[in-house]
Amino acid sequence: MKESDFKPLLRKYLAGFMAALLLSVLSYTLISSDILPHAEGLVMAVLLLLAVVQLVIQLVCFLHLGIKNRSRNRTLTLAFTIAMMLVIVIGSLWIMKNLDYRMGMSSEAMNEYMMKQNKKGF
Amino acid sequence: MKHSVARSLEKYDKAEFGFWLYLLTDIILFASLFATYMILRGNTASGESAAALFDPKYALLETVLLLTSSFTCGIAGLALRFKHKRMALGLLVTTLLLGLAFISLELNEFATLINEGQSWRTSAFLSGFFTLVGTHGLHIIIGLIWGAVMLAYIIKTGVTSDSLRKFTLFSLFWHFLDLVWIFIFTIVYLGASL
C-alpha cells in the first residue's frame, strides 16, 4: 500500500469514532434529560435505533464491511446471523410474554379464554 | 515471489473469514443471553430493580473507554499495514490500557453490587445481568491477554505478513466486543430507568 493512502484511511476511522461517540452521548442525554415524552416503548425504540445506527457506522468504518468483492462473504454471513439473532430474541420474548399472560389469568378468565379460542376453532 | 504473495493473501483471507464465522456464533451466544436478560428483567424477587442499581453515567464512562480503545486498535492495525511499527506498538499499548481501565470499572461495579448483597443469587434479574455482562467481561479479559501476546509477538518478529494477519484477527475480536457493548449499554444501562 502507498504511503499516500494512509491519511484517507485514518480519516475514515476518525469519522467513525466521532460519529459513534456522538451517538453514545446522544443516547445518554436522551435518558438523563427529559427531552422525550414519558412513553417507555417510544424511548426504547429511539435508543435501539441509535444503537443500530452506531452498529452500522462501526461495521463500515472499523470492520470495513461492504458489498464489494473482498468483504462480500463477511457481509452476507453477518446478514444471515442477524436474521437468526432476531428469531432468537424476538421469538423468545414473544413466547415468554404470551406464557406470562396466560399464567397470570384467574381460572375463570382462563375458562372464558379457552371457550373463546374453541369457538374460533383450532 | 509473486506466487508467495498470492499464497499469503489467500491464507489471510481464509483466516479472516474463519475467525469471522466464530464471531458470528458468538453473536448467537450473546443474543441468547440478551433474550434471557430481557425476559427476566422484571423478576427481581421483591429486591431492587434495574433503575435503582445501575448508574447510566458510570456506564457512559465505560462506553467511552471501550469505544476509544476500539478506535486506537483500528488505527494500530492501520499503522501496522503501513509498516509504522513504533506507532502501531504505541497504539496497541494504549488500546490495552483503555481495555484494562474498562474491565477495572466493570469489576469494581460487580464488587460494589455483591458487597451490597446484590449478587447473582439474589434474583433472576440479577442472574441474567451478571451472566450477560460477565460473559462480555470474560471476552474482554481474554482479549487483553491476546493483545499482550500480540504486543510481544510484534516486538519480537516485527511487521511481517504473519504478524499482520494475526493482528487483524485480534482487531476483529476487539471491535466485535465494542459492538456487543453498545447493546449492553443501551438495553441494560440506559433501559434500566425505563
PDB file of N, CA, C and O in Angstrom, chain B residues 124-177:
ATOM      1  N   ALA B 124     -33.652 -13.562  39.763  1.00  0.00           N
ATOM      2  CA  ALA B 124     -33.485 -14.000  38.373  1.00  0.00           C
ATOM      3  C   ALA B 124     -32.962 -12.850  37.524  1.00  0.00           C
ATOM      4  O   ALA B 124     -32.142 -13.035  36.626  1.00  0.00           O
ATOM      5  N   PHE B 125     -33.451 -11.636  37.831  1.00  0.00           N
ATOM      6  CA  PHE B 125     -32.986 -10.453  37.103  1.00  0.00           C
ATOM      7  C   PHE B 125     -31.473 -10.295  37.226  1.00  0.00           C
ATOM      8  O   PHE B 125     -30.769 -10.103  36.228  1.00  0.00           O
ATOM      9  N   LEU B 126     -30.943 -10.425  38.467  1.00  0.00           N
ATOM     10  CA  LEU B 126     -29.503 -10.247  38.650  1.00  0.00           C
ATOM     11  C   LEU B 126     -28.699 -11.416  38.068  1.00  0.00           C
ATOM     12  O   LEU B 126     -27.586 -11.211  37.585  1.00  0.00           O
ATOM     13  N   SER B 127     -29.276 -12.627  38.091  1.00  0.00           N
ATOM     14  CA  SER B 127     -28.607 -13.757  37.419  1.00  0.00           C
ATOM     15  C   SER B 127     -28.414 -13.425  35.953  1.00  0.00           C
ATOM     16  O   SER B 127     -27.340 -13.615  35.388  1.00  0.00           O
ATOM     17  N   GLY B 128     -29.490 -12.920  35.335  1.00  0.00           N
ATOM     18  CA  GLY B 128     -29.424 -12.556  33.924  1.00  0.00           C
ATOM     19  C   GLY B 128     -28.408 -11.467  33.680  1.00  0.00           C
ATOM     20  O   GLY B 128     -27.619 -11.538  32.732  1.00  0.00           O
ATOM     21  N   PHE B 129     -28.379 -10.482  34.552  1.00  0.00           N
ATOM     22  CA  PHE B 129     -27.452  -9.363  34.404  1.00  0.00           C
ATOM     23  C   PHE B 129     -26.001  -9.827  34.497  1.00  0.00           C
ATOM     24  O   PHE B 129     -25.188  -9.527  33.620  1.00  0.00           O
ATOM     25  N   PHE B 130     -25.687 -10.573  35.568  1.00  0.00           N
ATOM     26  CA  PHE B 130     -24.293 -10.993  35.751  1.00  0.00           C
ATOM     27  C   PHE B 130     -23.843 -11.933  34.638  1.00  0.00           C
ATOM     28  O   PHE B 130     -22.683 -11.893  34.218  1.00  0.00           O
ATOM     29  N   THR B 131     -24.756 -12.779  34.153  1.00  0.00           N
ATOM     30  CA  THR B 131     -24.369 -13.694  33.076  1.00  0.00           C
ATOM     31  C   THR B 131     -24.070 -12.927  31.789  1.00  0.00           C
ATOM     32  O   THR B 131     -23.051 -13.146  31.143  1.00  0.00           O
ATOM     33  N   LEU B 132     -24.948 -11.995  31.441  1.00  0.00           N
ATOM     34  CA  LEU B 132     -24.761 -11.220  30.203  1.00  0.00           C
ATOM     35  C   LEU B 132     -23.513 -10.344  30.273  1.00  0.00           C
ATOM     36  O   LEU B 132     -22.606 -10.457  29.435  1.00  0.00           O
ATOM     37  N   VAL B 133     -23.440  -9.486  31.286  1.00  0.00           N
ATOM     38  CA  VAL B 133     -22.323  -8.543  31.370  1.00  0.00           C
ATOM     39  C   VAL B 133     -21.025  -9.273  31.724  1.00  0.00           C
ATOM     40  O   VAL B 133     -19.949  -8.928  31.220  1.00  0.00           O
ATOM     41  N   GLY B 134     -21.140 -10.320  32.565  1.00  0.00           N
ATOM     42  CA  GLY B 134     -19.960 -11.097  32.929  1.00  0.00           C
ATOM     43  C   GLY B 134     -19.358 -11.834  31.733  1.00  0.00           C
ATOM     44  O   GLY B 134     -18.136 -11.910  31.602  1.00  0.00           O
ATOM     45  N   THR B 135     -20.201 -12.367  30.852  1.00  0.00           N
ATOM     46  CA  THR B 135     -19.693 -13.056  29.654  1.00  0.00           C
ATOM     47  C   THR B 135     -18.934 -12.073  28.769  1.00  0.00           C
ATOM     48  O   THR B 135     -17.865 -12.386  28.236  1.00  0.00           O
ATOM     49  N   HIS B 136     -19.478 -10.861  28.661  1.00  0.00           N
ATOM     50  CA  HIS B 136     -18.777  -9.830  27.888  1.00  0.00           C
ATOM     51  C   HIS B 136     -17.437  -9.495  28.539  1.00  0.00           C
ATOM     52  O   HIS B 136     -16.410  -9.394  27.863  1.00  0.00           O
ATOM     53  N   GLY B 137     -17.455  -9.352  29.874  1.00  0.00           N
ATOM     54  CA  GLY B 137     -16.225  -9.038  30.611  1.00  0.00           C
ATOM     55  C   GLY B 137     -15.171 -10.119  30.441  1.00  0.00           C
ATOM     56  O   GLY B 137     -13.983  -9.840  30.272  1.00  0.00           O
ATOM     57  N   LEU B 138     -15.629 -11.374  30.427  1.00  0.00           N
ATOM     58  CA  LEU B 138     -14.713 -12.506  30.234  1.00  0.00           C
ATOM     59  C   LEU B 138     -14.052 -12.428  28.857  1.00  0.00           C
ATOM     60  O   LEU B 138     -12.848 -12.645  28.709  1.00  0.00           O
ATOM     61  N   HIS B 139     -14.855 -12.065  27.844  1.00  0.00           N
ATOM     62  CA  HIS B 139     -14.304 -11.883  26.499  1.00  0.00           C
ATOM     63  C   HIS B 139     -13.241 -10.780  26.507  1.00  0.00           C
ATOM     64  O   HIS B 139     -12.217 -10.898  25.847  1.00  0.00           O
ATOM     65  N   ILE B 140     -13.528  -9.696  27.256  1.00  0.00           N
ATOM     66  CA  ILE B 140     -12.576  -8.588  27.316  1.00  0.00           C
ATOM     67  C   ILE B 140     -11.254  -9.050  27.944  1.00  0.00           C
ATOM     68  O   ILE B 140     -10.167  -8.727  27.441  1.00  0.00           O
ATOM     69  N   ILE B 141     -11.364  -9.843  29.025  1.00  0.00           N
ATOM     70  CA  ILE B 141     -10.141 -10.320  29.690  1.00  0.00           C
ATOM     71  C   ILE B 141      -9.331 -11.191  28.722  1.00  0.00           C
ATOM     72  O   ILE B 141      -8.113 -11.036  28.597  1.00  0.00           O
ATOM     73  N   ILE B 142     -10.020 -12.086  28.007  1.00  0.00           N
ATOM     74  CA  ILE B 142      -9.324 -12.923  27.020  1.00  0.00           C
ATOM     75  C   ILE B 142      -8.681 -12.041  25.944  1.00  0.00           C
ATOM     76  O   ILE B 142      -7.544 -12.246  25.532  1.00  0.00           O
ATOM     77  N   GLY B 143      -9.417 -10.987  25.522  1.00  0.00           N
ATOM     78  CA  GLY B 143      -8.888 -10.053  24.525  1.00  0.00           C
ATOM     79  C   GLY B 143      -7.640  -9.347  25.021  1.00  0.00           C
ATOM     80  O   GLY B 143      -6.693  -9.142  24.268  1.00  0.00           O
ATOM     81  N   LEU B 144      -7.626  -8.979  26.303  1.00  0.00           N
ATOM     82  CA  LEU B 144      -6.467  -8.289  26.872  1.00  0.00           C
ATOM     83  C   LEU B 144      -5.240  -9.199  26.883  1.00  0.00           C
ATOM     84  O   LEU B 144      -4.131  -8.772  26.538  1.00  0.00           O
ATOM     85  N   ILE B 145      -5.458 -10.480  27.252  1.00  0.00           N
ATOM     86  CA  ILE B 145      -4.343 -11.433  27.247  1.00  0.00           C
ATOM     87  C   ILE B 145      -3.817 -11.611  25.813  1.00  0.00           C
ATOM     88  O   ILE B 145      -2.617 -11.539  25.545  1.00  0.00           O
ATOM     89  N   TRP B 146      -4.763 -11.770  24.878  1.00  0.00           N
ATOM     90  CA  TRP B 146      -4.408 -11.916  23.461  1.00  0.00           C
ATOM     91  C   TRP B 146      -3.623 -10.692  22.981  1.00  0.00           C
ATOM     92  O   TRP B 146      -2.599 -10.814  22.298  1.00  0.00           O
ATOM     93  N   GLY B 147      -4.096  -9.499  23.363  1.00  0.00           N
ATOM     94  CA  GLY B 147      -3.428  -8.258  22.955  1.00  0.00           C
ATOM     95  C   GLY B 147      -2.008  -8.183  23.483  1.00  0.00           C
ATOM     96  O   GLY B 147      -1.087  -7.763  22.776  1.00  0.00           O
ATOM     97  N   ALA B 148      -1.833  -8.612  24.739  1.00  0.00           N
ATOM     98  CA  ALA B 148      -0.487  -8.587  25.329  1.00  0.00           C
ATOM     99  C   ALA B 148       0.433  -9.545  24.581  1.00  0.00           C
ATOM    100  O   ALA B 148       1.600  -9.221  24.318  1.00  0.00           O
ATOM    101  N   VAL B 149      -0.098 -10.712  24.206  1.00  0.00           N
ATOM    102  CA  VAL B 149       0.696 -11.673  23.434  1.00  0.00           C
ATOM    103  C   VAL B 149       1.055 -11.088  22.068  1.00  0.00           C
ATOM    104  O   VAL B 149       2.192 -11.200  21.594  1.00  0.00           O
ATOM    105  N   MET B 150       0.076 -10.404  21.436  1.00  0.00           N
ATOM    106  CA  MET B 150       0.322  -9.746  20.141  1.00  0.00           C
ATOM    107  C   MET B 150       1.454  -8.738  20.244  1.00  0.00           C
ATOM    108  O   MET B 150       2.307  -8.642  19.369  1.00  0.00           O
ATOM    109  N   LEU B 151       1.421  -7.984  21.355  1.00  0.00           N
ATOM    110  CA  LEU B 151       2.441  -6.949  21.582  1.00  0.00           C
ATOM    111  C   LEU B 151       3.834  -7.582  21.592  1.00  0.00           C
ATOM    112  O   LEU B 151       4.745  -7.137  20.877  1.00  0.00           O
ATOM    113  N   ALA B 152       3.972  -8.658  22.390  1.00  0.00           N
ATOM    114  CA  ALA B 152       5.259  -9.345  22.479  1.00  0.00           C
ATOM    115  C   ALA B 152       5.661  -9.906  21.112  1.00  0.00           C
ATOM    116  O   ALA B 152       6.823  -9.811  20.700  1.00  0.00           O
ATOM    117  N   TYR B 153       4.681 -10.461  20.389  1.00  0.00           N
ATOM    118  CA  TYR B 153       4.951 -11.074  19.085  1.00  0.00           C
ATOM    119  C   TYR B 153       5.462 -10.040  18.086  1.00  0.00           C
ATOM    120  O   TYR B 153       6.434 -10.280  17.367  1.00  0.00           O
ATOM    121  N   ILE B 154       4.803  -8.867  18.054  1.00  0.00           N
ATOM    122  CA  ILE B 154       5.207  -7.842  17.087  1.00  0.00           C
ATOM    123  C   ILE B 154       6.582  -7.277  17.448  1.00  0.00           C
ATOM    124  O   ILE B 154       7.418  -7.038  16.573  1.00  0.00           O
ATOM    125  N   ILE B 155       6.828  -7.102  18.754  1.00  0.00           N
ATOM    126  CA  ILE B 155       8.149  -6.618  19.170  1.00  0.00           C
ATOM    127  C   ILE B 155       9.218  -7.608  18.723  1.00  0.00           C
ATOM    128  O   ILE B 155      10.280  -7.232  18.228  1.00  0.00           O
ATOM    129  N   LYS B 156       8.918  -8.903  18.847  1.00  0.00           N
ATOM    130  CA  LYS B 156       9.906  -9.937  18.558  1.00  0.00           C
ATOM    131  C   LYS B 156      10.121 -10.127  17.050  1.00  0.00           C
ATOM    132  O   LYS B 156      11.249 -10.152  16.576  1.00  0.00           O
ATOM    133  N   THR B 157       9.008 -10.225  16.288  1.00  0.00           N
ATOM    134  CA  THR B 157       9.178 -10.570  14.870  1.00  0.00           C
ATOM    135  C   THR B 157       9.071  -9.373  13.930  1.00  0.00           C
ATOM    136  O   THR B 157       9.419  -9.490  12.761  1.00  0.00           O
ATOM    137  N   GLY B 158       8.584  -8.236  14.428  1.00  0.00           N
ATOM    138  CA  GLY B 158       8.449  -7.076  13.554  1.00  0.00           C
ATOM    139  C   GLY B 158       7.217  -7.182  12.677  1.00  0.00           C
ATOM    140  O   GLY B 158       6.349  -8.022  12.901  1.00  0.00           O
ATOM    141  N   VAL B 159       7.159  -6.295  11.665  1.00  0.00           N
ATOM    142  CA  VAL B 159       5.987  -6.278  10.791  1.00  0.00           C
ATOM    143  C   VAL B 159       6.172  -7.269   9.655  1.00  0.00           C
ATOM    144  O   VAL B 159       6.923  -7.027   8.716  1.00  0.00           O
ATOM    145  N   THR B 160       5.525  -8.422   9.755  1.00  0.00           N
ATOM    146  CA  THR B 160       5.588  -9.425   8.691  1.00  0.00           C
ATOM    147  C   THR B 160       4.156  -9.718   8.255  1.00  0.00           C
ATOM    148  O   THR B 160       3.206  -9.237   8.867  1.00  0.00           O
ATOM    149  N   SER B 161       4.002 -10.522   7.201  1.00  0.00           N
ATOM    150  CA  SER B 161       2.640 -10.846   6.760  1.00  0.00           C
ATOM    151  C   SER B 161       1.942 -11.681   7.842  1.00  0.00           C
ATOM    152  O   SER B 161       0.728 -11.610   8.016  1.00  0.00           O
ATOM    153  N   ASP B 162       2.739 -12.456   8.612  1.00  0.00           N
ATOM    154  CA  ASP B 162       2.158 -13.243   9.703  1.00  0.00           C
ATOM    155  C   ASP B 162       1.633 -12.360  10.830  1.00  0.00           C
ATOM    156  O   ASP B 162       0.520 -12.544  11.298  1.00  0.00           O
ATOM    157  N   SER B 163       2.463 -11.390  11.254  1.00  0.00           N
ATOM    158  CA  SER B 163       2.018 -10.550  12.376  1.00  0.00           C
ATOM    159  C   SER B 163       0.834  -9.691  11.949  1.00  0.00           C
ATOM    160  O   SER B 163      -0.068  -9.419  12.743  1.00  0.00           O
ATOM    161  N   LEU B 164       0.821  -9.301  10.678  1.00  0.00           N
ATOM    162  CA  LEU B 164      -0.284  -8.505  10.155  1.00  0.00           C
ATOM    163  C   LEU B 164      -1.583  -9.311  10.197  1.00  0.00           C
ATOM    164  O   LEU B 164      -2.634  -8.819  10.624  1.00  0.00           O
ATOM    165  N   ARG B 165      -1.505 -10.570   9.771  1.00  0.00           N
ATOM    166  CA  ARG B 165      -2.691 -11.425   9.757  1.00  0.00           C
ATOM    167  C   ARG B 165      -3.182 -11.672  11.181  1.00  0.00           C
ATOM    168  O   ARG B 165      -4.375 -11.539  11.477  1.00  0.00           O
ATOM    169  N   LYS B 166      -2.260 -11.996  12.080  1.00  0.00           N
ATOM    170  CA  LYS B 166      -2.648 -12.251  13.467  1.00  0.00           C
ATOM    171  C   LYS B 166      -3.273 -11.016  14.090  1.00  0.00           C
ATOM    172  O   LYS B 166      -4.250 -11.095  14.833  1.00  0.00           O
ATOM    173  N   PHE B 167      -2.689  -9.864  13.799  1.00  0.00           N
ATOM    174  CA  PHE B 167      -3.218  -8.644  14.400  1.00  0.00           C
ATOM    175  C   PHE B 167      -4.629  -8.343  13.877  1.00  0.00           C
ATOM    176  O   PHE B 167      -5.475  -7.862  14.616  1.00  0.00           O
ATOM    177  N   THR B 168      -4.846  -8.626  12.581  1.00  0.00           N
ATOM    178  CA  THR B 168      -6.182  -8.379  12.010  1.00  0.00           C
ATOM    179  C   THR B 168      -7.250  -9.169  12.768  1.00  0.00           C
ATOM    180  O   THR B 168      -8.333  -8.656  13.049  1.00  0.00           O
ATOM    181  N   LEU B 169      -6.937 -10.432  13.106  1.00  0.00           N
ATOM    182  CA  LEU B 169      -7.906 -11.253  13.831  1.00  0.00           C
ATOM    183  C   LEU B 169      -8.171 -10.671  15.218  1.00  0.00           C
ATOM    184  O   LEU B 169      -9.316 -10.577  15.665  1.00  0.00           O
ATOM    185  N   PHE B 170      -7.107 -10.256  15.907  1.00  0.00           N
ATOM    186  CA  PHE B 170      -7.273  -9.646  17.227  1.00  0.00           C
ATOM    187  C   PHE B 170      -8.141  -8.395  17.122  1.00  0.00           C
ATOM    188  O   PHE B 170      -9.027  -8.154  17.940  1.00  0.00           O
ATOM    189  N   SER B 171      -7.870  -7.609  16.085  1.00  0.00           N
ATOM    190  CA  SER B 171      -8.590  -6.351  15.906  1.00  0.00           C
ATOM    191  C   SER B 171     -10.082  -6.613  15.626  1.00  0.00           C
ATOM    192  O   SER B 171     -10.948  -5.911  16.156  1.00  0.00           O
ATOM    193  N   LEU B 172     -10.389  -7.658  14.849  1.00  0.00           N
ATOM    194  CA  LEU B 172     -11.792  -8.034  14.613  1.00  0.00           C
ATOM    195  C   LEU B 172     -12.474  -8.351  15.939  1.00  0.00           C
ATOM    196  O   LEU B 172     -13.587  -7.895  16.222  1.00  0.00           O
ATOM    197  N   PHE B 173     -11.782  -9.142  16.763  1.00  0.00           N
ATOM    198  CA  PHE B 173     -12.317  -9.557  18.061  1.00  0.00           C
ATOM    199  C   PHE B 173     -12.596  -8.331  18.924  1.00  0.00           C
ATOM    200  O   PHE B 173     -13.654  -8.203  19.528  1.00  0.00           O
ATOM    201  N   TRP B 174     -11.663  -7.411  18.958  1.00  0.00           N
ATOM    202  CA  TRP B 174     -11.783  -6.238  19.832  1.00  0.00           C
ATOM    203  C   TRP B 174     -12.920  -5.331  19.360  1.00  0.00           C
ATOM    204  O   TRP B 174     -13.695  -4.826  20.175  1.00  0.00           O
ATOM    205  N   HIS B 175     -13.022  -5.102  18.058  1.00  0.00           N
ATOM    206  CA  HIS B 175     -14.132  -4.294  17.520  1.00  0.00           C
ATOM    207  C   HIS B 175     -15.468  -4.952  17.846  1.00  0.00           C
ATOM    208  O   HIS B 175     -16.432  -4.296  18.212  1.00  0.00           O
ATOM    209  N   PHE B 176     -15.505  -6.284  17.700  1.00  0.00           N
ATOM    210  CA  PHE B 176     -16.731  -7.036  17.960  1.00  0.00           C
ATOM    211  C   PHE B 176     -17.207  -6.821  19.405  1.00  0.00           C
ATOM    212  O   PHE B 176     -18.396  -6.630  19.653  1.00  0.00           O
ATOM    213  N   LEU B 177     -16.259  -6.825  20.343  1.00  0.00           N
ATOM    214  CA  LEU B 177     -16.639  -6.653  21.748  1.00  0.00           C
ATOM    215  C   LEU B 177     -17.227  -5.271  21.991  1.00  0.00           C
ATOM    216  O   LEU B 177     -18.125  -5.102  22.814  1.00  0.00           O
TER     217      LEU B 177
END
